Coordinates of C-alpha atoms in Angstrom, one line a residue:
Chain A
M1 CA 13.0 17.6 -7.1
D2 CA 10.0 18.9 -9.2
V3 CA 6.4 19.0 -7.6
L4 CA 3.8 19.8 -10.0
F5 CA 0.4 21.2 -9.1
L6 CA -2.2 21.0 -11.4
F7 CA -4.4 23.8 -9.7
R8 CA -4.0 27.1 -8.3
I9 CA -3.5 27.8 -4.7
R10 CA -3.3 31.0 -2.8
E11 CA -0.1 32.9 -2.5
H12 CA 0.2 32.4 1.3
H13 CA -0.2 28.7 0.7
E14 CA 2.6 28.7 -1.9
E15 CA 4.9 30.7 0.4
M16 CA 4.0 28.1 3.1
L17 CA 5.1 25.1 1.2
E18 CA 8.2 26.9 -0.2
K19 CA 9.1 27.8 3.4
E20 CA 8.6 24.4 4.7
F21 CA 10.3 22.5 2.0
P22 CA 13.2 24.6 0.5
G23 CA 14.8 21.8 -1.2
V24 CA 11.6 21.0 -3.1
H25 CA 11.0 22.9 -6.4
F26 CA 7.3 23.6 -6.7
L27 CA 5.4 24.6 -10.0
F28 CA 2.0 25.9 -9.2
D29 CA -0.9 26.4 -11.3
R30 CA 0.0 24.4 -14.3
K31 CA -1.8 22.4 -17.1
T32 CA -1.5 18.9 -18.1
D33 CA 0.4 20.1 -21.2
D34 CA 3.1 21.7 -19.3
P35 CA 6.7 20.2 -20.2
A36 CA 7.3 19.9 -16.4
I37 CA 5.1 16.8 -16.4
E38 CA 8.1 14.9 -17.9
T39 CA 10.4 15.7 -14.9
S40 CA 7.8 15.8 -12.1
E41 CA 8.4 13.3 -9.3
I42 CA 5.2 14.3 -7.6
I43 CA 2.1 15.4 -9.3
V44 CA -0.7 17.2 -7.3
T45 CA -4.2 17.1 -8.9
Y46 CA -7.8 17.3 -8.3
G47 CA -8.2 13.9 -10.1
V48 CA -10.0 15.0 -13.2
D49 CA -7.2 15.8 -15.6
I50 CA -5.0 12.6 -15.2
D51 CA -5.3 10.5 -18.5
E52 CA -3.3 7.8 -19.9
N53 CA -1.7 10.4 -22.2
V54 CA -0.5 12.3 -19.4
L55 CA 0.8 9.3 -17.5
D56 CA 2.7 8.2 -20.7
R57 CA 4.5 11.6 -20.5
A58 CA 5.2 11.5 -16.8
K59 CA 8.2 9.4 -17.1
N60 CA 9.8 10.6 -13.6
L61 CA 6.3 10.2 -11.6
K62 CA 6.7 8.5 -8.3
W63 CA 3.6 9.8 -6.4
I64 CA 0.3 11.1 -7.3
M65 CA -1.4 13.4 -4.7
V66 CA -5.1 13.8 -5.2
A67 CA -6.7 16.7 -3.6
S68 CA -10.2 15.1 -3.8
A69 CA -11.5 12.1 -2.1
G70 CA -13.0 10.5 -5.3
V71 CA -10.5 9.0 -7.7
E72 CA -13.0 7.3 -10.2
Q73 CA -12.0 9.7 -13.0
M74 CA -8.5 8.5 -13.0
P75 CA -7.3 5.7 -15.4
L76 CA -6.7 3.2 -12.2
G77 CA -5.9 0.3 -13.9
R78 CA -3.0 1.7 -15.6
I79 CA -1.9 3.3 -12.2
A80 CA -1.9 0.0 -10.5
E81 CA 0.3 -1.3 -13.2
M82 CA 2.6 1.7 -12.6
D83 CA 2.8 0.5 -9.0
I84 CA 3.4 4.1 -7.6
P85 CA 1.7 5.5 -4.3
V86 CA -1.6 7.5 -4.8
T87 CA -3.0 9.3 -1.8
N88 CA -6.2 11.5 -1.6
V89 CA -7.6 13.8 0.9
R90 CA -10.3 11.4 2.3
G91 CA -11.4 13.0 5.6
I92 CA -11.0 16.5 4.7
H93 CA -14.6 16.6 3.4
K94 CA -16.1 15.3 6.9
T95 CA -16.8 18.7 8.4
P96 CA -18.5 20.6 5.5
M97 CA -20.1 17.4 4.2
A98 CA -21.6 16.2 7.6
E99 CA -22.7 19.8 8.6
T100 CA -24.4 20.1 5.3
M101 CA -25.9 16.8 5.6
L102 CA -27.3 17.7 9.2
A103 CA -28.6 21.1 7.7
H104 CA -30.7 19.3 5.4
I105 CA -31.8 16.6 7.7
L106 CA -33.1 19.2 10.2
A107 CA -34.6 21.5 7.6
Y108 CA -36.8 18.7 6.4
K109 CA -37.7 17.5 9.9
K110 CA -38.7 21.1 10.8
K111 CA -40.2 21.9 7.4
L112 CA -38.0 25.1 6.8
R113 CA -39.3 25.4 3.2
D114 CA -42.7 25.7 4.5
V115 CA -41.4 28.2 7.0
Y116 CA -39.8 30.2 4.1
D117 CA -42.8 29.9 1.7
Q118 CA -45.1 31.5 4.4
Q119 CA -42.7 34.2 4.9
E120 CA -42.7 35.0 1.3
R121 CA -46.5 35.5 1.7
S122 CA -46.4 37.4 4.9
E123 CA -48.5 34.7 6.4
W124 CA -48.6 33.8 10.0
K125 CA -49.8 30.2 10.4
Q126 CA -48.7 27.9 13.1
K127 CA -49.9 24.7 11.5
I128 CA -46.3 23.9 10.3
R129 CA -45.8 20.5 12.1
G130 CA -42.3 19.5 12.3
T131 CA -41.0 16.2 13.6
E132 CA -37.9 15.3 15.7
L133 CA -34.7 13.5 15.2
L134 CA -34.4 12.5 18.8
D135 CA -35.2 8.5 18.9
S136 CA -35.2 8.0 15.1
K137 CA -33.2 5.6 13.2
A138 CA -30.6 6.4 10.4
L139 CA -28.9 4.0 8.0
I140 CA -25.6 5.4 6.8
L141 CA -24.2 3.7 3.5
G142 CA -20.7 4.0 3.5
P143 CA -19.7 4.6 7.3
G144 CA -16.0 5.7 6.6
A145 CA -14.5 9.1 7.6
I146 CA -17.6 11.2 6.2
G147 CA -20.2 8.7 7.3
G148 CA -18.7 8.3 10.7
E149 CA -18.8 12.2 11.3
V150 CA -22.5 12.4 10.3
G151 CA -23.1 9.4 12.7
R152 CA -21.2 11.2 15.4
L153 CA -23.4 14.1 14.9
L154 CA -26.5 12.1 14.5
Q155 CA -25.8 10.3 17.7
A156 CA -25.5 13.6 19.6
F157 CA -29.2 14.2 18.4
G158 CA -30.2 10.7 20.1
V159 CA -30.4 9.2 16.6
R160 CA -29.6 5.5 16.5
T161 CA -27.1 5.0 13.7
F162 CA -26.9 1.9 11.4
G163 CA -23.8 1.7 9.3
C164 CA -23.8 -0.3 6.0
N165 CA -20.9 -1.6 4.4
R166 CA -20.0 -4.7 2.2
S167 CA -19.0 -6.8 5.1
G168 CA -21.0 -5.5 8.0
R169 CA -17.8 -5.2 10.0
P170 CA -18.0 -2.5 13.0
A171 CA -17.3 1.2 12.1
E172 CA -17.0 4.1 14.4
Y173 CA -20.1 6.1 15.6
M174 CA -22.4 3.3 14.5
D175 CA -24.8 1.7 17.0
E176 CA -25.3 -1.3 14.8
M177 CA -23.8 -2.6 11.5
V178 CA -25.6 -4.0 8.5
S179 CA -24.0 -5.8 5.5
F180 CA -24.9 -4.8 1.8
D181 CA -26.5 -8.2 2.0
G182 CA -28.8 -7.2 4.9
L183 CA -29.6 -3.7 3.5
L184 CA -33.1 -4.6 2.1
E185 CA -34.0 -6.1 5.4
A186 CA -32.8 -3.2 7.4
L187 CA -34.7 -0.4 5.3
P188 CA -38.2 -0.5 6.5
E189 CA -37.1 0.7 10.0
M190 CA -35.3 3.5 9.1
D191 CA -36.3 7.2 9.1
T192 CA -33.2 8.6 7.3
V193 CA -31.2 6.7 5.0
I194 CA -27.9 8.5 3.8
S195 CA -25.3 7.3 1.2
V196 CA -21.9 8.7 1.1
L197 CA -20.6 5.9 -0.9
P198 CA -18.0 6.2 -3.6
S199 CA -18.4 4.9 -7.1
T200 CA -16.7 1.5 -7.5
P201 CA -18.1 -1.7 -9.2
E202 CA -19.7 -2.9 -6.0
T203 CA -21.7 0.3 -5.4
K204 CA -22.7 1.1 -8.8
G205 CA -26.6 0.3 -9.0
L206 CA -26.7 -1.0 -5.6
L207 CA -29.9 0.3 -4.9
G208 CA -32.8 -1.0 -7.1
R209 CA -36.6 -0.5 -7.2
D210 CA -37.0 -3.1 -4.3
H211 CA -34.7 -1.0 -2.1
F212 CA -37.0 2.2 -2.5
A213 CA -40.1 0.2 -2.1
A214 CA -38.8 -1.0 1.3
M215 CA -38.3 2.4 2.9
K216 CA -41.0 4.2 5.1
D217 CA -43.5 6.5 3.4
T218 CA -41.9 9.0 6.0
A219 CA -38.4 8.4 5.2
L220 CA -35.8 11.1 4.0
F221 CA -33.2 9.7 1.5
L222 CA -30.0 11.6 1.0
N223 CA -27.4 11.0 -1.6
F224 CA -24.0 12.8 -1.0
G225 CA -21.7 10.0 -2.7
R226 CA -22.0 9.6 -6.3
G227 CA -25.1 9.6 -8.7
D228 CA -24.6 6.0 -10.0
L229 CA -25.7 4.4 -6.7
Y230 CA -29.0 3.6 -8.6
E231 CA -30.6 4.3 -12.1
E232 CA -32.0 8.0 -11.6
K233 CA -35.4 7.2 -13.3
V234 CA -35.9 4.5 -10.5
L235 CA -35.4 6.9 -7.9
I236 CA -37.7 9.3 -9.4
E237 CA -40.4 6.6 -9.8
A238 CA -39.7 5.8 -6.1
L239 CA -40.3 9.5 -5.1
E240 CA -43.3 9.7 -7.1
N241 CA -44.8 6.7 -5.3
G242 CA -43.9 8.3 -1.9
R243 CA -41.3 5.8 -0.7
P244 CA -39.0 7.5 0.3
A245 CA -41.2 10.6 1.3
A246 CA -38.3 12.9 0.2
A247 CA -34.9 13.2 -1.1
V248 CA -32.0 15.4 -0.8
L249 CA -29.4 15.1 -3.7
D250 CA -26.1 16.4 -4.2
V251 CA -25.0 14.1 -6.8
F252 CA -26.5 12.9 -10.2
E253 CA -26.2 10.6 -13.0
T254 CA -25.2 13.6 -15.2
E255 CA -23.5 16.8 -13.8
P256 CA -24.6 19.6 -14.0
L257 CA -28.1 18.1 -13.9
P258 CA -29.9 19.2 -17.2
A259 CA -32.5 21.7 -16.9
D260 CA -35.0 19.4 -18.5
N261 CA -34.4 16.8 -15.6
P262 CA -37.8 16.3 -13.7
L263 CA -35.9 16.1 -10.3
W264 CA -35.6 20.0 -10.2
K265 CA -39.5 20.5 -10.3
M266 CA -40.2 17.7 -7.9
E267 CA -41.9 18.9 -4.6
N268 CA -40.2 16.3 -2.4
V269 CA -36.8 16.8 -3.8
T270 CA -34.0 19.2 -2.8
V271 CA -31.3 19.6 -5.7
S272 CA -28.0 20.5 -4.3
P273 CA -25.5 21.3 -7.2
H274 CA -22.7 18.9 -5.7
I275 CA -21.5 21.7 -3.3
S276 CA -21.7 19.8 0.0
S277 CA -18.0 19.4 0.3
H278 CA -17.1 22.9 -0.5
S279 CA -15.6 24.6 2.2
G280 CA -13.3 27.8 2.7
K281 CA -10.8 25.6 4.7
Y282 CA -10.5 23.3 1.7
I283 CA -6.8 23.9 0.7
D284 CA -5.5 24.5 4.5
R285 CA -6.8 20.9 5.2
S286 CA -5.4 19.4 1.9
L287 CA -1.9 20.8 3.0
E288 CA -2.3 19.6 6.3
I289 CA -2.5 16.2 4.8
F290 CA -0.1 16.7 1.9
M291 CA 2.7 18.2 4.0
P292 CA 3.3 15.4 6.5
N293 CA 3.2 12.9 3.7
L294 CA 5.7 15.0 1.6
R295 CA 7.9 14.9 4.5
A296 CA 7.7 11.3 4.8
Y297 CA 8.2 10.8 1.1
L298 CA 11.4 13.1 1.2
E299 CA 12.6 10.8 4.4
G300 CA 12.1 7.8 2.1
K301 CA 9.4 6.6 4.2
A302 CA 6.6 6.8 1.4
D303 CA 5.0 3.6 2.9
Q304 CA 4.1 5.5 5.8
M305 CA 2.2 8.2 4.0
E306 CA -1.6 8.7 5.1
N307 CA -4.5 8.4 3.1
R308 CA -3.2 5.8 0.5
V309 CA -5.8 4.8 -2.2
D310 CA -5.5 1.3 -3.7
P311 CA -6.0 1.9 -7.4
E312 CA -7.5 -1.7 -7.9
R313 CA -10.1 -1.2 -5.1
G314 CA -10.7 2.5 -6.3
Y315 CA -10.5 3.8 -2.6
Chain B
M1 CA -60.5 15.5 44.6
D2 CA -61.1 17.4 41.6
V3 CA -58.4 18.2 38.8
L4 CA -59.5 20.6 36.3
F5 CA -57.8 20.6 32.7
L6 CA -58.5 23.9 30.8
F7 CA -57.4 22.3 27.6
R8 CA -58.2 19.1 25.6
I9 CA -56.0 16.0 25.4
R10 CA -56.3 12.7 23.5
E11 CA -58.4 10.0 24.8
H12 CA -55.5 7.6 25.6
H13 CA -54.0 10.4 27.7
E14 CA -57.3 10.8 29.7
E15 CA -57.3 6.9 30.2
M16 CA -53.8 6.8 31.3
L17 CA -54.5 9.5 34.0
E18 CA -57.5 7.7 35.0
K19 CA -56.1 4.5 35.4
E20 CA -53.0 5.6 37.3
F21 CA -55.0 7.7 39.6
P22 CA -58.1 6.0 40.3
G23 CA -59.1 8.0 43.4
V24 CA -58.7 11.5 41.2
H25 CA -61.7 12.9 39.7
F26 CA -60.3 14.5 36.4
L27 CA -62.4 17.2 34.4
F28 CA -60.9 17.3 31.0
D29 CA -61.3 20.2 28.2
R30 CA -63.2 22.6 30.3
K31 CA -63.4 26.6 30.1
T32 CA -62.6 28.9 32.7
D33 CA -66.2 29.7 33.3
D34 CA -66.9 26.0 34.4
P35 CA -68.4 25.8 37.7
A36 CA -65.8 23.2 38.7
I37 CA -63.4 26.0 39.0
E38 CA -64.7 26.7 42.5
T39 CA -64.3 23.1 43.8
S40 CA -61.1 22.0 42.0
E41 CA -58.0 21.6 44.0
I42 CA -55.6 21.5 40.9
I43 CA -56.0 23.5 37.8
V44 CA -53.7 22.4 34.6
T45 CA -53.5 25.2 32.2
Y46 CA -51.6 26.6 29.2
G47 CA -51.2 29.7 31.4
V48 CA -53.1 32.0 29.0
D49 CA -56.7 32.0 30.5
I50 CA -56.0 32.6 34.3
D51 CA -56.9 36.0 35.4
E52 CA -57.7 37.5 38.8
N53 CA -61.3 36.9 38.3
V54 CA -60.4 33.2 37.7
L55 CA -58.5 33.0 40.9
D56 CA -61.2 34.8 42.9
R57 CA -63.7 32.0 42.0
A58 CA -61.2 29.1 42.7
K59 CA -61.7 28.8 46.3
N60 CA -60.3 25.1 46.7
L61 CA -57.2 25.9 44.4
K62 CA -54.1 24.6 46.1
W63 CA -51.6 23.9 43.1
I64 CA -51.6 25.6 39.6
M65 CA -49.8 23.3 36.8
V66 CA -48.9 25.4 33.7
A67 CA -48.4 23.2 30.7
S68 CA -46.0 25.8 29.1
A69 CA -42.6 27.3 30.0
G70 CA -43.6 31.0 30.0
V71 CA -45.8 32.1 33.0
E72 CA -45.7 35.8 32.3
Q73 CA -49.4 36.0 31.2
M74 CA -50.6 34.9 34.7
P75 CA -51.4 37.3 37.5
L76 CA -48.1 36.4 39.2
G77 CA -48.4 39.0 42.3
R78 CA -51.8 37.6 43.2
I79 CA -50.5 34.0 42.8
A80 CA -47.6 34.9 45.2
E81 CA -50.0 36.2 47.7
M82 CA -51.9 33.0 47.4
D83 CA -48.8 31.0 48.4
I84 CA -49.7 27.9 46.5
P85 CA -47.4 26.1 44.3
V86 CA -47.1 26.6 40.5
T87 CA -45.3 24.3 38.4
N88 CA -44.5 24.4 34.8
V89 CA -43.3 22.1 32.1
R90 CA -39.8 23.6 31.8
G91 CA -37.5 21.3 30.0
I92 CA -39.9 19.8 27.7
H93 CA -39.3 22.4 25.1
K94 CA -35.8 21.5 25.0
T95 CA -35.6 18.9 22.3
P96 CA -38.0 20.5 19.5
M97 CA -36.4 24.0 20.1
A98 CA -32.9 22.9 20.2
E99 CA -33.4 20.9 16.9
T100 CA -35.1 23.6 15.6
M101 CA -32.4 26.3 16.4
L102 CA -29.7 24.0 15.1
A103 CA -31.9 23.6 11.9
H104 CA -32.0 27.5 11.4
I105 CA -28.3 28.0 12.3
L106 CA -27.2 25.2 9.8
A107 CA -29.4 26.3 7.0
Y108 CA -28.0 30.0 7.2
K109 CA -24.5 28.5 7.6
K110 CA -25.1 26.3 4.5
K111 CA -27.3 29.0 2.6
L112 CA -30.1 26.5 1.9
R113 CA -32.3 29.4 0.9
D114 CA -30.0 30.1 -1.9
V115 CA -30.1 26.5 -2.6
Y116 CA -33.9 26.3 -2.7
D117 CA -34.0 29.3 -4.7
Q118 CA -31.5 27.9 -7.5
Q119 CA -33.7 24.9 -7.6
E120 CA -36.7 27.1 -8.3
R121 CA -34.9 28.4 -11.5
S122 CA -33.6 24.9 -12.3
E123 CA -30.3 26.6 -12.1
W124 CA -27.0 24.6 -11.5
K125 CA -24.5 27.1 -10.0
Q126 CA -21.8 25.9 -7.6
K127 CA -20.9 29.4 -6.4
I128 CA -23.0 29.0 -3.1
R129 CA -20.4 29.6 -0.5
G130 CA -21.4 27.9 2.9
T131 CA -19.4 28.5 6.0
E132 CA -18.7 26.1 9.0
L133 CA -19.9 25.7 12.5
L134 CA -16.8 24.0 13.6
D135 CA -14.5 26.2 15.6
S136 CA -17.0 29.1 15.6
K137 CA -18.3 30.7 19.0
A138 CA -21.8 30.9 20.2
L139 CA -23.3 33.1 22.9
I140 CA -26.4 31.4 24.6
L141 CA -28.5 34.1 26.5
G142 CA -30.3 31.9 29.2
P143 CA -28.4 28.7 29.6
G144 CA -31.0 26.9 31.3
A145 CA -32.8 23.7 30.2
I146 CA -33.2 24.8 26.6
G147 CA -30.1 26.8 26.2
G148 CA -28.2 24.1 27.7
E149 CA -29.4 21.6 25.0
V150 CA -28.6 24.0 22.4
G151 CA -25.2 24.3 24.0
R152 CA -24.7 20.6 24.2
L153 CA -25.7 20.2 20.3
L154 CA -23.2 23.1 19.5
Q155 CA -20.5 21.5 21.3
A156 CA -21.0 18.4 19.2
F157 CA -20.4 20.5 16.1
G158 CA -17.2 21.9 17.6
V159 CA -18.6 25.2 18.5
R160 CA -17.3 27.2 21.6
T161 CA -20.4 28.2 23.9
F162 CA -20.6 31.2 26.0
G163 CA -23.2 31.2 28.4
C164 CA -24.9 34.4 29.5
N165 CA -26.9 34.9 32.6
R166 CA -27.5 37.7 35.1
S167 CA -24.7 36.4 37.7
G168 CA -22.1 34.8 35.3
R169 CA -22.6 31.6 37.4
P170 CA -21.4 28.2 35.5
A171 CA -24.1 26.5 33.4
E172 CA -24.2 23.1 32.1
Y173 CA -22.6 22.6 28.4
M174 CA -21.2 26.2 28.6
D175 CA -17.5 26.3 27.9
E176 CA -17.3 29.7 29.4
M177 CA -19.8 32.2 31.3
V178 CA -20.6 35.8 31.0
S179 CA -22.8 37.8 33.3
F180 CA -25.4 40.2 31.8
D181 CA -22.8 43.0 32.8
G182 CA -20.0 41.6 30.7
L183 CA -22.4 40.9 27.8
L184 CA -21.4 44.1 25.5
E185 CA -17.7 43.1 25.8
A186 CA -18.4 39.6 24.8
L187 CA -20.6 40.3 21.7
P188 CA -17.8 41.5 19.2
E189 CA -16.3 37.8 19.1
M190 CA -19.5 35.8 18.8
D191 CA -20.4 34.1 15.3
T192 CA -23.8 33.2 16.6
V193 CA -26.0 35.0 19.2
I194 CA -28.9 33.2 20.7
S195 CA -31.6 34.3 23.2
V196 CA -33.9 31.7 24.8
L197 CA -34.5 34.2 27.7
P198 CA -37.9 34.4 29.3
S199 CA -39.7 37.7 29.8
T200 CA -39.1 39.1 33.3
P201 CA -38.4 42.6 34.6
E202 CA -34.6 42.1 34.2
T203 CA -34.5 40.8 30.4
K204 CA -37.3 43.3 28.9
G205 CA -35.2 45.6 26.8
L206 CA -31.9 43.8 27.7
L207 CA -30.5 44.4 24.3
G208 CA -30.2 48.0 23.0
R209 CA -28.6 49.5 20.0
D210 CA -25.3 49.2 21.5
H211 CA -25.5 45.3 21.7
F212 CA -26.3 45.1 18.2
A213 CA -23.8 47.6 17.0
A214 CA -21.2 45.4 18.8
M215 CA -22.1 42.1 16.9
K216 CA -19.9 40.9 14.0
D217 CA -21.0 41.6 10.5
T218 CA -21.2 38.0 9.8
A219 CA -23.1 37.0 13.0
L220 CA -26.3 35.2 13.1
F221 CA -29.0 36.3 15.7
L222 CA -31.5 34.1 16.9
N223 CA -34.3 35.0 19.3
F224 CA -36.3 32.1 20.6
G225 CA -37.1 33.6 24.0
R226 CA -39.6 36.3 24.2
G227 CA -40.2 39.1 21.7
D228 CA -39.7 42.2 24.4
L229 CA -35.8 41.4 24.8
Y230 CA -35.4 44.8 22.7
E231 CA -37.6 47.3 21.0
E232 CA -38.0 45.7 17.6
K233 CA -37.4 48.9 15.6
V234 CA -33.9 48.8 17.2
L235 CA -33.5 45.3 15.7
I236 CA -34.7 46.4 12.4
E237 CA -32.2 49.3 12.1
A238 CA -29.6 47.0 13.4
L239 CA -30.1 44.5 10.7
E240 CA -30.5 47.2 8.0
N241 CA -26.8 48.2 9.3
G242 CA -25.6 44.8 8.8
R243 CA -24.8 44.1 12.3
P244 CA -26.1 41.3 13.0
A245 CA -25.8 40.0 9.3
A246 CA -29.0 38.2 9.7
A247 CA -31.7 37.1 12.3
V248 CA -34.0 34.1 12.7
L249 CA -37.0 35.2 14.8
D250 CA -39.5 32.9 16.5
V251 CA -40.9 35.5 18.6
F252 CA -42.1 39.2 18.3
E253 CA -43.4 42.4 20.3
T254 CA -46.7 41.8 18.7
E255 CA -47.9 38.0 17.7
P256 CA -49.0 37.3 15.3
L257 CA -46.7 39.5 13.5
P258 CA -48.8 42.1 11.6
A259 CA -48.9 41.8 7.9
D260 CA -47.3 45.3 7.4
N261 CA -44.4 44.7 9.8
P262 CA -41.0 45.3 7.8
L263 CA -39.5 41.8 9.2
W264 CA -41.7 39.9 6.7
K265 CA -39.8 41.4 3.8
M266 CA -36.2 41.6 5.0
E267 CA -33.9 39.5 2.9
N268 CA -31.7 38.9 5.9
V269 CA -34.4 37.8 8.5
T270 CA -36.4 34.5 8.8
V271 CA -39.8 35.0 10.5
S272 CA -40.8 31.9 12.3
P273 CA -44.4 32.2 13.6
H274 CA -43.5 31.0 17.3
I275 CA -43.7 27.2 16.3
S276 CA -40.2 26.0 17.6
S277 CA -41.5 24.6 20.8
H278 CA -44.4 22.7 18.8
S279 CA -43.7 18.9 19.1
G280 CA -45.9 15.7 18.4
K281 CA -44.7 14.8 21.9
Y282 CA -45.9 17.6 23.7
I283 CA -48.5 16.2 25.9
D284 CA -46.7 12.9 26.4
R285 CA -43.8 14.9 27.8
S286 CA -46.0 17.2 29.9
L287 CA -47.7 14.2 31.6
E288 CA -44.0 12.8 32.2
I289 CA -43.6 15.8 34.3
F290 CA -47.4 16.1 35.7
M291 CA -47.8 12.4 36.8
P292 CA -45.0 12.4 39.3
N293 CA -45.6 15.6 40.8
L294 CA -49.6 14.5 41.1
R295 CA -48.3 11.4 42.8
A296 CA -46.0 13.6 45.4
Y297 CA -48.9 15.7 46.0
L298 CA -51.4 13.1 46.8
E299 CA -49.0 11.8 49.2
G300 CA -48.5 15.0 51.0
K301 CA -45.1 15.8 49.5
A302 CA -46.1 18.8 47.3
D303 CA -42.6 20.3 48.4
Q304 CA -40.8 17.7 46.5
M305 CA -42.7 18.6 43.2
E306 CA -40.3 19.0 40.0
N307 CA -40.5 22.2 38.0
R308 CA -41.6 24.7 40.5
V309 CA -42.0 28.3 39.4
D310 CA -41.3 31.1 41.9
P311 CA -44.4 33.6 41.0
E312 CA -42.2 36.5 42.3
R313 CA -39.2 35.8 39.9
G314 CA -41.6 34.9 37.1
Y315 CA -39.6 31.5 36.4

């Protein structure tokens, strides 16, 4: 049985897989034009290189493992028709992303950029007035694996967490829940507004002019989900108007963010080049999800695989 | 009964005290040359303006309330002879300081200064390689109120915490304990080394060349205690040698840090101008400690006051 990796992993990871699954034929570090596409039963991909043409040729394909959380660059309609399982690595981003979000939230609260700027000038001034996380309120758009981890950490800092999803159904590490319909009403109370929403038809353009205008003039907004949550020009206008007070953005309408985009130069904006999910432990953790799934698959229990993605819903 | 404040508080705080304690005569925002020094039974001070001369004149003094955690600038020997209670606001620094330390630790782990520098140049590069707090080890010198709060937050991030005090006796939020004698042996394992030690005869110069040399070349060192924990030139040499890898310093041998001090310009150093304990909630929290103590004092239960300082030990 052929398992085709459309990316490179380290030698010790290759060896680990081959040792754990001696009956499986692994093909590592291949491109989509590799003839083995036609024979492979399983394709392991970052999810950016699978198009309809690839699927046409993958006549033996029975499972797509996506080593990423977002699957929106895949031809989902076509995959839904094929009726084969798709799994992702949802959850492995939670530690690097949640730690990075807390880094940015705390850096904002403690005005670390001002501290660094003063140091540049060898200037000792104690007028920097930080604020506290304790007893503040945070709204988390998309309280899933990543949002829950941010919520857990915020709660440790004494922050009251408000999860926001379509239905308002309860989610872990959220003190209260808000539905998408109740969002506008909840925003004026929030000190921190975080999105980790995936890109789906329902989340695209979810935030409009009204939502930003409803935020506090002291609120910090973070987008670590997808750049199509709003029209970027609407966000820029909102930041110019001071609601929210500041933003930390790891995702953008166009990536890489073009050099002439005004966000680069805005004093109340932090531009992070879509790196918040990066981690030295990424492949280790991906394989920790892939290997039990591969074992289940080999035992004929593909229905018991973890991290199934519904191609019709897109997550 | 006269209660003399050697600093200014806001009007609403003054009103609150006068309403809560109608029988007490409060004198706010006075200097040490005020004649009321002689009649005051209680002096409330930040602890930097009390010298032997002041004590000579304070003939009616029965309690010194220090609205600070460090008391090392007071004439402690003389106060010990007077045999009157001294209380401080130990503990109120814990939230701003612990949040600030976490901000700096996470900013270091996620290389936020590199993110900001790239933004300055409108440069989209994803080569920034952050590391994770999860599963790392931190040693906390001085696991008291502040150290414990840092420990609690670090534990929430999945960090293993090692408290270090003179005796090695257990402390809250520390997974393991190390005595001062065992410090050198413990350091090579630590990813983060934090000091929040006060200045006492025992902590002065506690860290020497050997201690820094024993640290990992990836370790982050933070001093948020007092600047006399080591000779500054020894720390500078250690940082030049790459052990520790970097330092975040909120306290220094001489404050303000002189403009020609090399620490300002070192790339692996963050200079914070002794602001980590600053908080908009400082006076609120000080009064939350002072008021129950004043009530106890008025009821003749001075022995039950919280946050007593032993002038002989200095904390």
